[in-house]
Short mmCIF file of C-alpha atoms in Angstrom, two decimals:
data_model
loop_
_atom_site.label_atom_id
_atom_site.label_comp_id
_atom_site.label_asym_id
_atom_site.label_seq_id
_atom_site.Cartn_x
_atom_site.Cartn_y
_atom_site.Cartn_z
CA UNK A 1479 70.61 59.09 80.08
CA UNK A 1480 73.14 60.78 77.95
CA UNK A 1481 71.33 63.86 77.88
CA UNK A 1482 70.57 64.17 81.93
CA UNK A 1483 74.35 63.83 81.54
CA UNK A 1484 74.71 66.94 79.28
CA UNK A 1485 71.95 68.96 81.43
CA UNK A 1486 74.20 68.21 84.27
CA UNK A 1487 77.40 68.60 82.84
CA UNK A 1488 76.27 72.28 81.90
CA UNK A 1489 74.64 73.36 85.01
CA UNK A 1490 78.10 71.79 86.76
CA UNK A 1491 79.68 74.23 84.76
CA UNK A 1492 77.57 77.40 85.03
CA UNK A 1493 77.32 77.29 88.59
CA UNK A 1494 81.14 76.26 89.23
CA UNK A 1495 81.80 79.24 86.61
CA UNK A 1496 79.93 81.57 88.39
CA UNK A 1497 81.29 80.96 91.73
CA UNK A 1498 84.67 80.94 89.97
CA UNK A 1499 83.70 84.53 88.98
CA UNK A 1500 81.28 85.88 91.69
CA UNK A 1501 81.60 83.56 94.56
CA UNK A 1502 84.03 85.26 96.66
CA UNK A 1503 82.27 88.86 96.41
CA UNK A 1504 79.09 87.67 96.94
CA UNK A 1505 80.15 85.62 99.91
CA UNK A 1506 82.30 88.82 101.42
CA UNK A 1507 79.07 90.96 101.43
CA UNK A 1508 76.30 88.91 102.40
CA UNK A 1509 77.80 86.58 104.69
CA UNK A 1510 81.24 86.47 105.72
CA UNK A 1511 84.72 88.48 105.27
CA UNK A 1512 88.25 85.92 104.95
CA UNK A 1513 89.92 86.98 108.07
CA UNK A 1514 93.49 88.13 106.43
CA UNK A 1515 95.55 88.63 109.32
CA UNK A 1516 96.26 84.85 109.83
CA UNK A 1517 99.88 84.67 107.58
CA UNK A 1518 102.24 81.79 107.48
CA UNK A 1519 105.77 82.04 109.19
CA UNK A 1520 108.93 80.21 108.01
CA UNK A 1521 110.41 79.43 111.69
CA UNK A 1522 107.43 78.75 113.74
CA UNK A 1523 104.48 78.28 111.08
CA UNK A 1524 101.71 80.68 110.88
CA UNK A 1525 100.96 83.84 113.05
CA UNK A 1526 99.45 86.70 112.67
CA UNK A 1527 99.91 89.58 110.07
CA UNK A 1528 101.91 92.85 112.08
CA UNK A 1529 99.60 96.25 112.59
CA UNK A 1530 96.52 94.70 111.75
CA UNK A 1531 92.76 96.51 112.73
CA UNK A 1532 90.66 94.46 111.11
CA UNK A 1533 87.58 92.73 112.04
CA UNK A 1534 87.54 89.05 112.38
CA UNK A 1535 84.84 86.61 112.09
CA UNK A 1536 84.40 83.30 114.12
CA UNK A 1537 81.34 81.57 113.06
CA UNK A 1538 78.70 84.37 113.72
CA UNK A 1539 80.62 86.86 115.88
CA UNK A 1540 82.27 89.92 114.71
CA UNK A 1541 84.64 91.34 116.74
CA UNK A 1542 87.30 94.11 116.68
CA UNK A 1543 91.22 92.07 116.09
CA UNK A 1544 94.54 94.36 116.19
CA UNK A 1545 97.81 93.39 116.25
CA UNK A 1546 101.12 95.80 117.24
CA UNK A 1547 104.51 95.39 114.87
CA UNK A 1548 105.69 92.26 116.25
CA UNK A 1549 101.90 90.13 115.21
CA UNK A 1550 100.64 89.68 118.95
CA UNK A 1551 96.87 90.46 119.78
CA UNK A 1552 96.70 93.61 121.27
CA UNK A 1553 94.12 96.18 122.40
CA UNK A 1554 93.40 98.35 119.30
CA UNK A 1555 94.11 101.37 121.64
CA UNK A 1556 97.68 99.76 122.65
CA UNK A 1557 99.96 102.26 121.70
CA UNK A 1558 103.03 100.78 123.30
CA UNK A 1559 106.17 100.51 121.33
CA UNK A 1560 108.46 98.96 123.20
CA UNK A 1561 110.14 95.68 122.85
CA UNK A 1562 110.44 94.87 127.00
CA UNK A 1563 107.41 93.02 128.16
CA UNK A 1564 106.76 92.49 132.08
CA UNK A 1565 104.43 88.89 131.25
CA UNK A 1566 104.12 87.36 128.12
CA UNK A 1567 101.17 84.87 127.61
CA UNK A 1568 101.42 81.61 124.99
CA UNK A 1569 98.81 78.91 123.70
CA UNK A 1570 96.29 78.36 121.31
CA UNK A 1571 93.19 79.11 120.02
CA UNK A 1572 91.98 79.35 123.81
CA UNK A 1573 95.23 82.22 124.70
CA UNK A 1574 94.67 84.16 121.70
CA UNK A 1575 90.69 83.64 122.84
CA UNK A 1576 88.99 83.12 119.32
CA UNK A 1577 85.60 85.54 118.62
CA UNK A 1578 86.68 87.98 121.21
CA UNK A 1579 88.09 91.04 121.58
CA UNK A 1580 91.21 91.88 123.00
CA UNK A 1581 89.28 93.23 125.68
CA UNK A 1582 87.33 90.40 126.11
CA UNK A 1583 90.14 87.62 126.67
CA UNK A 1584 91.17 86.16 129.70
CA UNK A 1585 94.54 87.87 128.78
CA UNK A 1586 93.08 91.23 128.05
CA UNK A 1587 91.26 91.16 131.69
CA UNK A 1588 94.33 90.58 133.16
CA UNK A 1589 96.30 93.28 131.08
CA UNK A 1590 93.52 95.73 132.39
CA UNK A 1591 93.98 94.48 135.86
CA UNK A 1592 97.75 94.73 136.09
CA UNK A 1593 97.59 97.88 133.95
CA UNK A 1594 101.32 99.33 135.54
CA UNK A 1595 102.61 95.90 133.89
CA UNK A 1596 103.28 95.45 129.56
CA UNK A 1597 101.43 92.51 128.68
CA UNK A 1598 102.39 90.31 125.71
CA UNK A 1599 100.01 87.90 124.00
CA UNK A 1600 101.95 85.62 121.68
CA UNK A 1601 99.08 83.19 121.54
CA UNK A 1602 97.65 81.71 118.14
CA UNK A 1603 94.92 79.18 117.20
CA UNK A 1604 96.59 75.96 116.60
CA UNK A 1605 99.47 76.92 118.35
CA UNK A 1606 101.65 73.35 120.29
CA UNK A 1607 104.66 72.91 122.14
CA UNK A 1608 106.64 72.59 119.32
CA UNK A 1609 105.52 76.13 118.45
CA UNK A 1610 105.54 77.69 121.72
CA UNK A 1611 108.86 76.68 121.79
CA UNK A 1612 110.52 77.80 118.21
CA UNK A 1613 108.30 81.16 118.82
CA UNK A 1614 110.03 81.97 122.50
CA UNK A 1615 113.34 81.29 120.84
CA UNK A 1616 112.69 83.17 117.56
CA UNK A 1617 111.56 86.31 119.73
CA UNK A 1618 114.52 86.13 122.31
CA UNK A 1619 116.69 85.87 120.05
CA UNK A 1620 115.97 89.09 118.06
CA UNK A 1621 116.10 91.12 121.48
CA UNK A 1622 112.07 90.63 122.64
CA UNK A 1623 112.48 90.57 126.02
CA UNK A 1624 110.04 89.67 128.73
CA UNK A 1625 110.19 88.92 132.30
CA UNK A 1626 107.97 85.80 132.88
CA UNK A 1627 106.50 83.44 130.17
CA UNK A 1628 102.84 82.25 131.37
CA UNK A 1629 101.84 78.69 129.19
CA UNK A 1630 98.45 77.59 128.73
CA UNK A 1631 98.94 73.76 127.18
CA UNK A 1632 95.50 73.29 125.55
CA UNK A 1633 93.95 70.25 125.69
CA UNK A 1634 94.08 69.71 122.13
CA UNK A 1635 98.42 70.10 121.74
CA UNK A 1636 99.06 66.47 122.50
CA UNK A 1637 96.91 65.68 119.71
CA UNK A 1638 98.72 68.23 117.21
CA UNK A 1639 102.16 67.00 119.04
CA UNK A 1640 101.29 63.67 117.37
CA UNK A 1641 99.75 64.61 114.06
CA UNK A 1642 100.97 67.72 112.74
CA UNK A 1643 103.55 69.54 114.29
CA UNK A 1644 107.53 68.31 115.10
CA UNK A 1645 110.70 70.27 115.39
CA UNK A 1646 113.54 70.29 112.76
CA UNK A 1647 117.18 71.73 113.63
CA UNK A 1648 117.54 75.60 114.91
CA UNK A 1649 114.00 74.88 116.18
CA UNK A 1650 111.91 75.49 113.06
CA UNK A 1651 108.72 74.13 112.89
CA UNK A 1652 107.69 71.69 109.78
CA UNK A 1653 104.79 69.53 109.68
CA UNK A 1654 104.83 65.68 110.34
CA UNK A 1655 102.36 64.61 107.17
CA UNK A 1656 102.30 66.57 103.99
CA UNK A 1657 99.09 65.78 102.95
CA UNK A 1658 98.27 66.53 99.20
CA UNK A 1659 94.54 66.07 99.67
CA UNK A 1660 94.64 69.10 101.94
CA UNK A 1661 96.00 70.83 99.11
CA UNK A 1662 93.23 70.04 96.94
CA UNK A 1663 90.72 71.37 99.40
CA UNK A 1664 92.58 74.70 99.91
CA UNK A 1665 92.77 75.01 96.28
CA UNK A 1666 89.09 74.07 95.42
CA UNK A 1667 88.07 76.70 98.48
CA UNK A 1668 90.23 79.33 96.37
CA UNK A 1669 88.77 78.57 93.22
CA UNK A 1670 84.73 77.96 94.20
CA UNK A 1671 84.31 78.96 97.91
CA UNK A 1672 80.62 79.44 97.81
CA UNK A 1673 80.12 75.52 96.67
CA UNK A 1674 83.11 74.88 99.35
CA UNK A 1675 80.73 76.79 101.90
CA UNK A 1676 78.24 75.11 100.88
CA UNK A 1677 79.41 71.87 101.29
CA UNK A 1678 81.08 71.74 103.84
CA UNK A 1679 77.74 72.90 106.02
CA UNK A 1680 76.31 70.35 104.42
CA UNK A 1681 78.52 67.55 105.77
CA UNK A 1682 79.00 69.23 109.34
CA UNK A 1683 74.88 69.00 109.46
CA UNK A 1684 74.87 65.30 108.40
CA UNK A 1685 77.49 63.93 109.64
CA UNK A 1686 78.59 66.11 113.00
CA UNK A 1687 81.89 66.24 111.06
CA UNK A 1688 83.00 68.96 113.61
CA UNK A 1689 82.16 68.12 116.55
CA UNK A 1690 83.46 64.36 116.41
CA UNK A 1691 86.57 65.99 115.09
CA UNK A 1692 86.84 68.39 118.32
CA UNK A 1693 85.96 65.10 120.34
CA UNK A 1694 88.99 62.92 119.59
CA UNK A 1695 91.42 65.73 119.60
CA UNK A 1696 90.26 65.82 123.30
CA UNK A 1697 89.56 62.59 124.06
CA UNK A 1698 93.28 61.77 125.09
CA UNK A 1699 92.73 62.52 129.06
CA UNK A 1700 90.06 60.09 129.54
CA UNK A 1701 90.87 57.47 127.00
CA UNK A 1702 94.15 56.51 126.72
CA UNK A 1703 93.26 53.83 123.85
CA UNK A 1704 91.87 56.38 121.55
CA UNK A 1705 93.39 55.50 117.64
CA UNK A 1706 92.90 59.07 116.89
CA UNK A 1707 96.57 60.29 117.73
CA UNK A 1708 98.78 58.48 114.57
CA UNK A 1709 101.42 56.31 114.68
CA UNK A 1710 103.19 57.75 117.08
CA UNK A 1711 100.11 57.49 119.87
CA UNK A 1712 99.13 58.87 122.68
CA UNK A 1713 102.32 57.95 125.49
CA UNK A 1714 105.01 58.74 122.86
CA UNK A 1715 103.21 62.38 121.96
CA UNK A 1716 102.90 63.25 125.63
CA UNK A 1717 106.58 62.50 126.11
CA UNK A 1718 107.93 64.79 123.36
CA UNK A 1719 105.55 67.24 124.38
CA UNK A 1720 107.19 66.92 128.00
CA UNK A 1721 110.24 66.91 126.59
CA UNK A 1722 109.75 70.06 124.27
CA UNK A 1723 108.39 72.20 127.79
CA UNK A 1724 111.78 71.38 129.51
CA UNK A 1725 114.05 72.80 127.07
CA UNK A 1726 111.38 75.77 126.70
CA UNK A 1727 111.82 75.78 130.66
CA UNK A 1728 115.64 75.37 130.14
CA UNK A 1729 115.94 78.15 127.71
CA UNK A 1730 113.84 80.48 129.84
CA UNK A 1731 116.05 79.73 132.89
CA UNK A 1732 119.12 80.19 131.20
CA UNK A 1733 117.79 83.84 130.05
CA UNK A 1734 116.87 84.91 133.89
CA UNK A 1735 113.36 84.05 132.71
CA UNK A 1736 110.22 82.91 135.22
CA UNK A 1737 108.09 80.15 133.34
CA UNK A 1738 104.53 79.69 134.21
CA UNK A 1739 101.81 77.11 133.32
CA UNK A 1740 98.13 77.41 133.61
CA UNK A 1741 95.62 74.66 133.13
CA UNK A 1742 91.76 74.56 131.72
CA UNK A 1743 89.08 72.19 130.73
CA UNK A 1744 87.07 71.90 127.39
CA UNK A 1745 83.79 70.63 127.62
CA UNK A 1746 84.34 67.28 126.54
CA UNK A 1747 86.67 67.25 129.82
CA UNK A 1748 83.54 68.23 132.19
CA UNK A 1749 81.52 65.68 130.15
CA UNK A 1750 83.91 62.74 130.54
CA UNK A 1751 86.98 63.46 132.81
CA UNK A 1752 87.60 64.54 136.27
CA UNK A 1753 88.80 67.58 138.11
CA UNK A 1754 92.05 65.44 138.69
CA UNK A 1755 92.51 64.96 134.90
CA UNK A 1756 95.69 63.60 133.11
CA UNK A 1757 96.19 66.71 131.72
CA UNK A 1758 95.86 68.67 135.66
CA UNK A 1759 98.21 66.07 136.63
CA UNK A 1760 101.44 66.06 134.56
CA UNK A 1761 101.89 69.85 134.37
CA UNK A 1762 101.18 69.86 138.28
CA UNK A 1763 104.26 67.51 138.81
CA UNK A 1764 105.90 69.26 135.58
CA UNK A 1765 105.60 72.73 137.51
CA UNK A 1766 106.25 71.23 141.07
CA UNK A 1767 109.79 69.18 140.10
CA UNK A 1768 110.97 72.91 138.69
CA UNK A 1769 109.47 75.31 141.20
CA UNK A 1770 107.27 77.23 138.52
CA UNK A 1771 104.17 78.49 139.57
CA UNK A 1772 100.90 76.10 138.58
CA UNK A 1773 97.45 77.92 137.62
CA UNK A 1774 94.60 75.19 137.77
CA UNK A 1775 91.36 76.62 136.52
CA UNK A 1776 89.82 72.73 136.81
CA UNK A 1777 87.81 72.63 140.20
CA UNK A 1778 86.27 76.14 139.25
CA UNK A 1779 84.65 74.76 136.97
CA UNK A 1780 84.03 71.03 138.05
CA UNK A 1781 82.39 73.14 141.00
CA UNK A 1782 80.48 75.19 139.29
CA UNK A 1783 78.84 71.80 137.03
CA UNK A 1784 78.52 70.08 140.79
CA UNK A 1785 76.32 73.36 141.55
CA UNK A 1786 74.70 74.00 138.44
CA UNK A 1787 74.80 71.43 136.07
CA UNK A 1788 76.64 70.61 132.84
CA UNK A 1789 74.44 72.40 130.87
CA UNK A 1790 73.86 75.60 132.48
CA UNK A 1791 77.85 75.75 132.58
CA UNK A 1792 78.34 75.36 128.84
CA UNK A 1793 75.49 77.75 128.08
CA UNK A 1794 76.59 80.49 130.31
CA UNK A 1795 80.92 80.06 129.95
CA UNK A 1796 81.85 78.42 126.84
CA UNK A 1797 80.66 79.76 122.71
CA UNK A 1798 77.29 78.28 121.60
CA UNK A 1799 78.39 75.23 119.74
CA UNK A 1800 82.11 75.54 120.44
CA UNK A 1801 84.40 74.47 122.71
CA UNK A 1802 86.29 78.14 123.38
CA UNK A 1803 85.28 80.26 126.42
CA UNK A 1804 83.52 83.34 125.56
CA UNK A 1805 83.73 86.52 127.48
CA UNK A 1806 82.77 85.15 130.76
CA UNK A 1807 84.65 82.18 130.58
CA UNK A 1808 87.49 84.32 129.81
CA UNK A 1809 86.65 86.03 133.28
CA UNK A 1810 87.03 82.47 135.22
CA UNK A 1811 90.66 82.03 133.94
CA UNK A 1812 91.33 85.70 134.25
CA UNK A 1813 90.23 85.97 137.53
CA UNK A 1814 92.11 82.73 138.96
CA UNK A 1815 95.54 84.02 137.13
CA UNK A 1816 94.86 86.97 139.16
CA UNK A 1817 93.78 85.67 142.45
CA UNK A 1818 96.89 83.26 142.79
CA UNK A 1819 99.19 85.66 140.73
CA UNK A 1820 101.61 88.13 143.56
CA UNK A 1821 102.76 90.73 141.59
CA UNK A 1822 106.61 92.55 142.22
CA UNK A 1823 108.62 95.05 140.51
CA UNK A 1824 105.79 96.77 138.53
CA UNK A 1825 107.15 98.41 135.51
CA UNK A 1826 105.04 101.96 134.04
CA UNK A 1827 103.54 100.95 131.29
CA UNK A 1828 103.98 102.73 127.68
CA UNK A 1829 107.37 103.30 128.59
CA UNK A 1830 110.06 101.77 126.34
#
């Protein structure tokens, strides 16, 4: 026994030492480049790193990702300098449209469409309305002016509203749970990330770690007992997150600012919820009590699983295996925007 021991013990350290050594190369030119543009920020958390042209990688895809001086997604052929914006866009992963292009993203249609306006995307993955809000103020405040803010709440905030995100004073962003055991994984994914890799594909194959995460994040629109949304649950998450959109609203009002919200399903919403979701709901009456304008994206697509099926749908709109829209997904929510969107006071673009 005590010399299996020893065999192991060495090969534990060979292959750990070699991946200490080699792992990150290896992994960079066979299989994968770590997408650097993705920096922490002091006031509203993480964002991305200014003047980037890289590319990034989500999952398999490959796809061109520049930012201009201020971190927002742009076109890598945006060559606009200027710090007035006609629209600005915010959300998550879904608004800053993960394993696209610029081009590609609902945002990026509509910046091609409405190409006499400056379009801002201020969108992030894992973005919530605690950051939407400290990010507006942050910007405003250092003289980055826009004329209308269009939100798109994901799904998935209430669930980060309640788990990770809440607001300190001056509207900085800290997170609700320091977890040390996080900290262990990002340092063990620094030190060996080909046995990390490795790993961790080996527990999303057996045990569909992923996709049951992605499930109860969603979950809260249909199931209003889920345990998956902390101590603070699901009613007292939705009401802060409520809260946090009416001094965004507030703030934007007070600057001469229009505020928008637009509205989209996941898949787990198609699967399991209605056209008339939870979600749908409160931002309808959210948008209708302050006279905002309301985008609902919903019945497209409940229509278009009533006409084709659920499967057809997810195949042909959303990332295999994911729950972001790819390009013509992206179209849907672009096109909507733009069909219910009157546009006034066009502004040249590239004009400071």
């Amino acid at each position: 026994m005590k010399a299996y021991l020893k065999i192991f013990s060495v090969w534990l350290i060979i292959i750990l030492g070699f991946d200490f050594c080699f792992g990150s190369s290896i992994l960079n030119t066979f299989y994968y480049r770590p997408n650097n543009s993705r920096v922490s920020n002091k006031i509203f958390h993480h964002t991305f790193a200014t003047n980037a042209v890289e590319k990034e990688y989500w999952g398999p895809r490959k796809y061109d990702f520049c930012t201009n001086k201020f971190g927002f997604k742009i076109s890598c052929e945006n060559d606009y300098e200027g710090k007035e914006f006609d629209i600005a866009f915010i959300g998550d992963s879904f608004t800053e449209a993960v394993g696209l292009s610029y081009e590609e993203s609902f945002v990026g249609i509509i910046d091609k469409s409405l190409d006499t306006l400056n379009i801002a995307n201020l969108g992030v993955a894992s973005y919530s309305y605690s950051i939407y809000l400290s990010k507006v103020n942050f910007f405003l405040k250092n003289n980055i002016n826009f004329k209308e803010l269009v939100v798109y709440p994901d799904i998935s905030d209430i669930h980060d509203e309640a788990l990770t995100y809440f607001l300190k004073e001056d509207l900085v962003v800290a997170e609700r749970n320091y977890n040390k055991i996080s900290d262990i994984k990002l340092f063990f994914r620094w030190m060996f990330p080909a046995n990390y890799l490795f790993l961790n594909k080996i527990k999303k194959y057996f045990f569909n770690s992923e996709n049951i995460r992605m499930r109860k994040r969603a979950e809260w629109t249909y199931n209003l007992s889920s345990d998956a949304y902390g101590e603070i649950g699901i009613a007292q998450s939705v009401k802060e997150s409520l809260d946090i959109m009416d001094t965004l609203y507030e703030l934007l009002k007070s600057q001469n600012i229009d505020m928008s919200i637009g509205v989209y399903p996941w898949p787990e919403q198609l699967k399991n919820d209605s056209v008339n979701s939870v979600h749908v709901e409160m931002w309808k009456k959210f948008s209708k009590e302050r006279g905002i304008k309301f985008y609902n994206s919903f019945p497209i697509f409940f229509n278009l699983v009533e006409d084709n099926g659920l499967d057809y749908v997810l195949k042909k709109y959303f990332n295999e295996n994911d729950v972001h829209f790819n390009h013509e997904g992206s179209k849907i929510i672009a096109k909507d925007f733009l069909d219910n969107r009157i546009v006034e006071k066009p502004s040249k673009k590239n004009l400071e």
